[in-house]
Amino acid sequence: MAKLLIFATAAHALQLPNVLKRGKGAAPALEKMRFLNNEEARTVAQDFGTPTYVYDAATLKARAEEALAFPNAYGLTVRYAMKACPNGAVLKLFESMGLNFDASSTHEVRRAMRAGVPASKCSLSTQQLDDDAITLMKEHALEINCCSLSQLDTIGSALPGAKVGVRFNPGLGSGGTAKTNVGGPSSSFGIWHEQFDQVVALAKKHKLEVVRVHTHIGSGSDAEVWKRVSSMSLDLCERLGDSVKTLNLGGGYKVGRMAYETSTNLQEVGKPVTDNFRDYKERTGVELKLEVEPGTYLVANAGALVTKVQDVACTSGKDKGNDFLKLDAGMTDVLRPSLYGSQHPLVVVPSDSTKDSDDATHEYVVVGHCCESGDLLTPAPDEPETLAPRLLKSCERGDLLVVESVGAYCSAMSTAGYNSFPTAPEVLKTSKGGFVSIRRRSTLDQLLQNEVQVDASQL
């Protein structure tokens, strides 16, 4: 049985798209770094240690400019979905370019405020409505999208006559995986579209003015589904009447991290939506403003994680096994492969610069430093439990390995603290090419600071 399982796993690994797509007899192209070069990666490792997240200001600015050029008929607000990467330096950069912000909790709103972002530039769409949301609305002009009937009732009871947004689940969803699909009957996000009459009744009861309709169907969503949802959302706006001034269509634009993946073209998906808004104006006389909430699109490919290969292992003997590279990072820093089977480009950088031109390659399974069999950087696509060896530059202990496209949902979803590993530092590659620290590496004292010491005799 063991041999059968090993054979099945190895056979499945051959289904990787980069293997399937290469021509007969051709070697698959090695992945490349997006904004770092070998010498810069070594500089980051020397100056900041490993692992270290690096963000590229030039890429962040370029993606923001693309979002700000999103086609629209009667006005546009771009809200950065800050849950993707909430570092204060990133928030400040985006605010300086005219972006507003989408927050998923009041804690994120307060975090943005500490970075100098006024709460009035934030919109809250949350699974957990707390008392602070009321405070922020009253004292700081926070905008809110009510995501359930109870939230609508709570806001109405506390702030009768308030202007609110309503997030609907339009009955249709799409995402890169089932875990990132936030629309349709399998999702709890938003008010189910068939409860529309209850929304109207609650708004009337509390004299609420529904000024915004919000829908968001998933991360990595299909562009065609996104266009369909925009039409369905406009129908909801029309049924609510002239009070609705804004339609927020969320984000979820697919980003190609791997060479064989493609990214959403914002101009292409935006044009038919713009046409729909103009048709809406012809029907109703209302010029709706558009809001979009890109997160991954803005930051995913603007981030890299510089790690070190701290050990190697081989399980080949009588039967063929695997060659493993063990990093000094892992699911504590990049959880997405373990959670979703997500794919990230991996690039080996020799510690010895004289070996940069060596062209020897080898297939490795790349794993993290946690005492967890699921701490895997090279799963099969969308299958986090399947090992998928990756062709890389031949590697030795002490070499660096750069994990690319980690700007979104990596540092933000860190499981640092597991095995008591610290939080990795973050640095920004500036537009001038230098590197500045934007978050220090955490210490053991910081990890333990909230623990309460007790006398064992009392237990």
XYZ file of C-alpha atoms in Angstrom:
459
model
C 0.000 0.000 0.000
C 2.840 2.414 0.847
C 4.379 1.923 -2.593
C 1.011 2.488 -4.222
C 0.494 5.759 -2.341
C 3.969 7.023 -3.238
C 3.356 6.170 -6.878
C -0.016 7.909 -6.853
C 1.454 11.039 -5.278
C 4.321 11.172 -7.738
C 1.970 10.625 -10.660
C -0.311 13.369 -9.433
C 2.623 15.751 -9.146
C 3.130 15.389 -12.885
C -0.183 17.137 -13.421
C 1.341 20.531 -12.599
C 0.455 23.006 -15.365
C 4.078 24.056 -15.895
C 4.933 20.428 -16.650
C 1.924 19.786 -18.837
C 2.493 22.910 -20.917
C 6.127 22.360 -21.853
C 6.929 20.899 -25.218
C 8.190 17.365 -25.608
C 11.756 17.153 -24.405
C 11.802 20.792 -23.317
C 12.765 21.813 -19.795
C 10.240 23.987 -17.931
C 11.367 27.567 -17.495
C 12.631 28.457 -14.039
C 10.592 31.032 -12.185
C 12.005 34.536 -11.861
C 11.956 37.278 -9.255
C 9.682 40.193 -10.066
C 11.435 43.215 -8.574
C 14.511 41.923 -6.767
C 17.766 40.679 -8.244
C 20.157 38.203 -6.669
C 22.399 40.840 -5.134
C 19.425 42.697 -3.628
C 18.087 39.459 -2.127
C 21.464 38.840 -0.505
C 21.522 42.432 0.756
C 18.095 42.009 2.373
C 19.226 38.778 4.041
C 22.400 40.410 5.353
C 20.791 43.639 6.569
C 17.461 42.359 7.906
C 17.953 38.614 8.369
C 15.690 35.837 7.114
C 12.843 35.402 6.668
C 11.970 38.968 5.631
C 9.036 40.280 3.619
C 9.957 42.830 0.948
C 7.397 45.097 -0.759
C 8.098 47.105 -3.875
C 6.859 50.706 -3.875
C 7.048 50.985 -7.664
C 4.773 47.980 -8.160
C 2.321 49.204 -5.517
C 2.074 52.572 -7.247
C 1.650 51.030 -10.694
C -1.195 48.757 -9.562
C -2.888 51.652 -7.749
C -2.750 53.762 -10.904
C -4.360 50.925 -12.861
C -7.166 50.676 -10.302
C -7.730 54.432 -10.344
C -8.175 54.190 -14.129
C -10.998 51.637 -13.768
C -13.679 52.480 -16.371
C -16.668 54.262 -14.886
C -19.596 56.330 -16.086
C -20.363 58.779 -13.286
C -17.527 58.694 -10.762
C -15.271 56.162 -9.059
C -14.013 55.423 -5.552
C -11.235 52.838 -5.239
C -11.148 51.261 -1.786
C -8.084 49.195 -0.915
C -9.182 45.992 0.842
C -6.689 46.493 3.643
C -7.037 42.967 5.026
C -4.730 41.871 2.178
C -1.718 43.721 3.645
C -2.463 46.220 6.432
C 1.031 47.575 7.122
C 0.831 51.288 7.875
C 3.429 52.204 5.241
C 1.312 50.545 2.550
C -1.803 52.353 3.799
C -0.003 55.699 3.766
C 1.300 55.153 0.240
C -2.166 54.306 -1.091
C -3.851 57.188 0.719
C -1.303 59.594 -0.787
C -2.456 58.403 -4.209
C -6.132 59.065 -3.500
C -7.347 55.610 -2.511
C -9.962 55.020 0.169
C -10.192 51.865 2.250
C -12.332 48.788 2.830
C -12.148 47.409 6.381
C -13.385 44.035 7.598
C -13.440 44.869 11.306
C -13.456 47.903 13.530
C -9.942 46.871 14.551
C -8.844 47.442 10.957
C -10.518 50.855 10.992
C -8.619 51.794 14.156
C -5.419 50.479 12.617
C -5.940 52.662 9.547
C -6.579 55.648 11.814
C -3.266 55.034 13.589
C -1.606 55.195 10.161
C -3.153 58.623 9.662
C -6.144 57.560 7.563
C -9.367 59.314 8.612
C -12.190 56.899 9.440
C -14.338 58.855 6.993
C -12.188 57.356 4.223
C -13.021 53.839 5.412
C -16.003 51.646 4.691
C -16.772 48.786 7.079
C -18.165 45.461 5.843
C -17.865 43.003 8.689
C -18.964 39.577 9.845
C -18.808 40.811 13.459
C -20.543 44.088 14.266
C -19.450 45.485 17.631
C -20.270 48.575 19.682
C -17.213 50.386 18.343
C -18.817 50.479 14.893
C -21.584 52.686 16.289
C -18.999 54.927 17.951
C -16.983 55.245 14.757
C -20.097 56.101 12.762
C -21.217 58.748 15.256
C -17.869 60.338 16.037
C -15.753 59.754 12.919
C -18.194 59.510 9.984
C -17.326 55.869 9.259
C -19.357 54.432 6.380
C -20.877 51.013 6.892
C -22.349 48.246 4.776
C -24.833 46.210 6.810
C -24.059 42.577 6.070
C -27.014 40.912 7.779
C -30.578 41.703 8.780
C -29.544 41.850 12.444
C -26.796 44.362 11.628
C -29.332 46.527 9.799
C -31.663 46.357 12.795
C -28.831 47.096 15.255
C -27.608 50.135 13.324
C -31.166 51.365 12.869
C -31.932 51.050 16.578
C -28.761 52.892 17.585
C -28.733 55.506 14.807
C -32.252 55.975 13.433
C -32.292 57.955 10.209
C -28.653 57.107 9.399
C -27.292 56.681 5.894
C -26.154 53.097 5.365
C -25.045 50.651 2.749
C -26.438 47.150 2.424
C -24.380 44.173 1.356
C -26.370 41.607 -0.566
C -25.500 38.036 -1.446
C -26.751 38.041 -5.051
C -27.117 34.258 -5.148
C -24.055 33.791 -7.316
C -20.435 33.354 -6.335
C -17.010 32.744 -7.784
C -13.521 32.375 -6.387
C -10.118 30.876 -6.929
C -11.131 28.081 -4.520
C -14.248 27.188 -2.529
C -12.560 28.831 0.470
C -12.384 32.208 -1.312
C -15.894 32.115 -2.781
C -18.068 34.557 -0.808
C -21.281 34.489 -2.842
C -24.053 32.001 -3.469
C -25.976 29.687 -1.120
C -22.804 28.239 0.441
C -21.659 31.650 1.691
C -22.780 33.489 4.830
C -21.550 36.860 3.567
C -24.200 39.494 2.941
C -27.996 39.453 3.056
C -29.532 36.791 0.868
C -31.130 38.486 -2.158
C -34.502 36.838 -1.520
C -34.697 38.703 1.826
C -34.951 41.999 -0.041
C -38.419 42.806 1.356
C -37.133 42.406 4.912
C -34.359 44.883 4.141
C -36.930 47.396 2.936
C -39.079 46.825 6.019
C -36.190 47.347 8.446
C -35.022 50.468 6.637
C -38.552 51.875 6.821
C -38.903 50.936 10.495
C -35.750 52.855 11.458
C -36.038 55.574 8.780
C -32.663 54.477 7.388
C -31.532 55.872 4.056
C -29.970 53.114 1.966
C -27.451 55.051 -0.126
C -25.213 52.202 -1.237
C -25.608 48.626 -2.448
C -22.611 46.332 -1.975
C -21.885 42.938 -3.488
C -18.688 40.887 -3.477
C -18.591 37.346 -4.811
C -15.083 36.078 -4.119
C -11.332 36.359 -4.494
C -9.850 35.206 -7.774
C -13.336 35.312 -9.261
C -14.190 34.712 -12.886
C -14.521 37.938 -14.885
C -17.650 36.777 -16.698
C -19.371 35.939 -13.417
C -18.325 39.347 -12.073
C -20.013 41.059 -15.036
C -23.222 39.076 -14.473
C -23.260 40.012 -10.807
C -22.940 43.700 -11.707
C -26.186 43.464 -13.692
C -27.930 41.652 -10.824
C -26.680 44.300 -8.385
C -28.059 47.113 -10.529
C -31.460 45.435 -10.361
C -31.249 45.602 -6.550
C -30.369 49.304 -6.755
C -33.365 49.967 -8.975
C -35.735 48.131 -6.648
C -34.488 50.189 -3.670
C -35.110 53.436 -5.547
C -33.529 56.847 -5.909
C -31.923 56.863 -2.452
C -29.160 54.586 -3.758
C -26.310 56.731 -5.076
C -23.466 54.201 -5.131
C -22.974 50.605 -6.233
C -19.964 48.847 -4.686
C -18.994 45.777 -6.692
C -16.242 44.612 -4.339
C -13.005 43.227 -5.691
C -11.681 39.723 -6.169
C -9.881 40.433 -9.446
C -7.730 37.452 -10.330
C -3.975 37.946 -10.187
C -1.581 35.713 -12.082
C 1.163 34.734 -9.673
C 2.635 31.894 -11.736
C 3.883 32.312 -15.292
C 1.009 30.202 -16.661
C -1.653 32.264 -14.862
C -3.285 35.392 -16.235
C -4.462 38.488 -14.387
C -7.773 40.265 -14.789
C -7.684 43.135 -17.272
C -9.512 45.905 -15.423
C -10.245 47.821 -18.612
C -11.895 44.778 -20.173
C -14.105 43.919 -17.192
C -14.885 47.577 -16.534
C -16.211 48.541 -19.963
C -19.416 46.436 -19.963
C -20.064 47.522 -16.373
C -19.790 51.142 -17.473
C -22.275 50.442 -20.248
C -24.643 48.937 -17.679
C -24.401 52.068 -15.530
C -25.274 54.247 -18.528
C -28.260 52.030 -19.323
C -29.337 52.392 -15.692
C -29.218 56.186 -16.040
C -31.415 55.977 -19.149
C -33.974 53.870 -17.270
C -34.006 55.651 -13.924
C -32.424 59.065 -14.377
C -29.942 58.228 -11.573
C -26.190 58.565 -12.145
C -24.765 55.851 -9.914
C -21.232 56.183 -8.628
C -19.053 53.065 -8.767
C -16.933 51.699 -5.921
C -14.438 48.847 -6.271
C -12.401 47.132 -3.556
C -9.181 45.616 -4.926
C -6.886 43.970 -2.430
C -4.941 41.124 -4.004
C -4.792 43.023 -7.300
C -2.912 45.892 -5.697
C -0.404 44.061 -3.539
C 0.008 40.364 -4.410
C 2.850 40.678 -6.906
C 4.418 43.567 -5.018
C 5.677 41.291 -2.233
C 8.453 38.715 -1.857
C 9.703 36.693 1.104
C 13.464 36.224 1.363
C 14.185 32.959 3.194
C 17.169 30.708 3.807
C 17.501 26.997 3.039
C 18.476 25.815 6.496
C 18.451 22.071 5.845
C 17.931 19.399 3.189
C 16.535 15.877 3.351
C 16.240 12.931 0.984
C 13.797 10.017 1.253
C 15.063 8.077 -1.749
C 16.587 4.652 -1.183
C 15.418 1.357 -2.568
C 12.356 3.226 -3.789
C 12.359 6.728 -5.229
C 11.287 9.340 -2.708
C 11.735 13.095 -2.601
C 14.468 15.645 -2.124
C 13.338 18.256 0.385
C 14.478 21.814 0.947
C 13.727 22.983 4.489
C 13.334 26.742 4.847
C 13.656 28.973 7.896
C 10.109 30.154 7.067
C 6.888 28.367 6.285
C 3.198 28.426 7.137
C 4.036 30.967 9.824
C 4.750 33.398 6.982
C 3.012 32.032 3.854
C -0.062 30.054 4.861
C -1.839 30.056 1.496
C -0.201 26.900 0.050
C -1.062 24.891 3.169
C -4.583 26.307 3.311
C -5.612 26.452 -0.347
C -2.946 24.613 -2.326
C -1.965 28.022 -3.711
C 1.010 28.310 -6.028
C 3.852 30.774 -5.480
C 6.939 31.223 -7.663
C 10.094 29.998 -5.897
C 13.548 31.253 -6.863
C 16.867 29.948 -5.515
C 19.553 32.586 -4.940
C 23.031 31.146 -4.281
C 24.738 32.457 -1.168
C 27.917 32.576 -3.273
C 27.471 35.133 -6.039
C 30.001 33.314 -8.231
C 27.398 30.563 -8.657
C 24.715 32.910 -10.005
C 25.397 31.800 -13.569
C 25.296 28.054 -12.804
C 22.470 26.464 -14.762
C 22.118 23.089 -12.998
C 18.552 22.312 -11.912
C 16.837 19.768 -9.700
C 13.321 18.891 -8.541
C 12.612 19.621 -4.882
C 9.722 19.500 -2.481
C 9.966 22.737 -0.478
C 8.748 22.653 3.117
C 8.600 25.042 6.042
C 10.095 25.038 9.517
C 7.020 24.105 11.532
C 6.548 20.732 13.176
C 3.568 20.173 10.905
C 3.402 17.834 7.906
C 1.128 20.310 6.162
C 3.788 23.053 6.202
C 4.354 22.791 2.470
C 5.379 25.428 -0.098
C 5.005 23.126 -3.123
C 1.579 21.506 -3.014
C -0.262 20.472 -6.156
C -2.534 23.280 -7.393
C -5.616 23.553 -5.161
C -4.612 20.349 -3.333
C -2.750 21.296 -0.154
C -2.206 17.668 0.893
C -0.490 16.552 -2.327
C 3.285 16.911 -2.700
C 4.331 18.415 -6.030
C 8.105 18.582 -6.620
C 9.168 21.855 -8.257
C 12.031 22.295 -10.713
C 14.470 24.809 -9.216
C 18.067 25.885 -9.556
C 20.240 23.327 -7.758
C 20.459 24.336 -4.136
C 22.621 23.854 -1.055
C 22.222 24.572 2.634
C 22.783 28.261 3.261
C 21.431 29.376 -0.114
C 18.498 31.774 -0.204
C 15.080 30.943 -1.586
C 12.772 33.816 -2.517
C 9.038 33.118 -2.333
C 7.388 35.467 -4.803
C 3.914 37.049 -4.954
C 3.417 37.153 -1.175
C 2.119 40.729 -0.944
C -1.472 39.645 -0.301
C -2.764 37.480 2.532
C 0.652 36.306 3.691
C 1.988 38.638 6.362
C -1.644 39.527 7.106
C -2.531 35.833 7.646
C 0.668 34.948 9.478
C 0.487 32.112 11.997
C 3.587 33.438 13.742
C 3.662 32.201 17.315
C 3.100 28.604 16.283
C 6.144 26.681 17.521
C 6.894 30.089 19.106
C 8.429 31.385 15.884
C 8.601 35.189 15.699
C 6.804 37.479 13.266
C 9.030 38.194 10.268
C 10.046 41.795 9.585
C 8.768 43.814 6.626
C 10.847 46.160 4.488
C 9.917 48.421 1.592
C 11.980 48.771 -1.554
C 11.617 52.469 -2.243
C 11.165 54.109 -5.617
C 14.856 55.092 -5.403
C 15.925 51.464 -4.948
C 16.870 51.478 -1.270
C 15.366 49.320 1.475
C 13.659 50.761 4.568
C 12.298 48.876 7.544
C 8.523 49.148 8.007
C 8.165 46.461 10.714
C 10.755 44.915 12.983
C 11.088 41.205 13.745
C 9.157 40.329 16.885
C 10.833 39.043 20.032
C 10.035 36.240 22.435
C 9.223 38.866 25.066
C 6.552 40.308 22.754
C 5.093 36.842 22.206
C 4.869 36.256 25.944
C 3.893 39.764 27.083
C 0.207 38.935 27.629
C 0.776 35.656 29.434
C -0.010 35.806 33.148
C 2.509 34.098 35.414
C 0.891 31.784 37.944
C 2.267 29.730 40.803
C 2.188 26.014 39.886
C 1.038 25.234 43.439
C -2.216 27.063 42.699
C -3.076 24.827 39.746
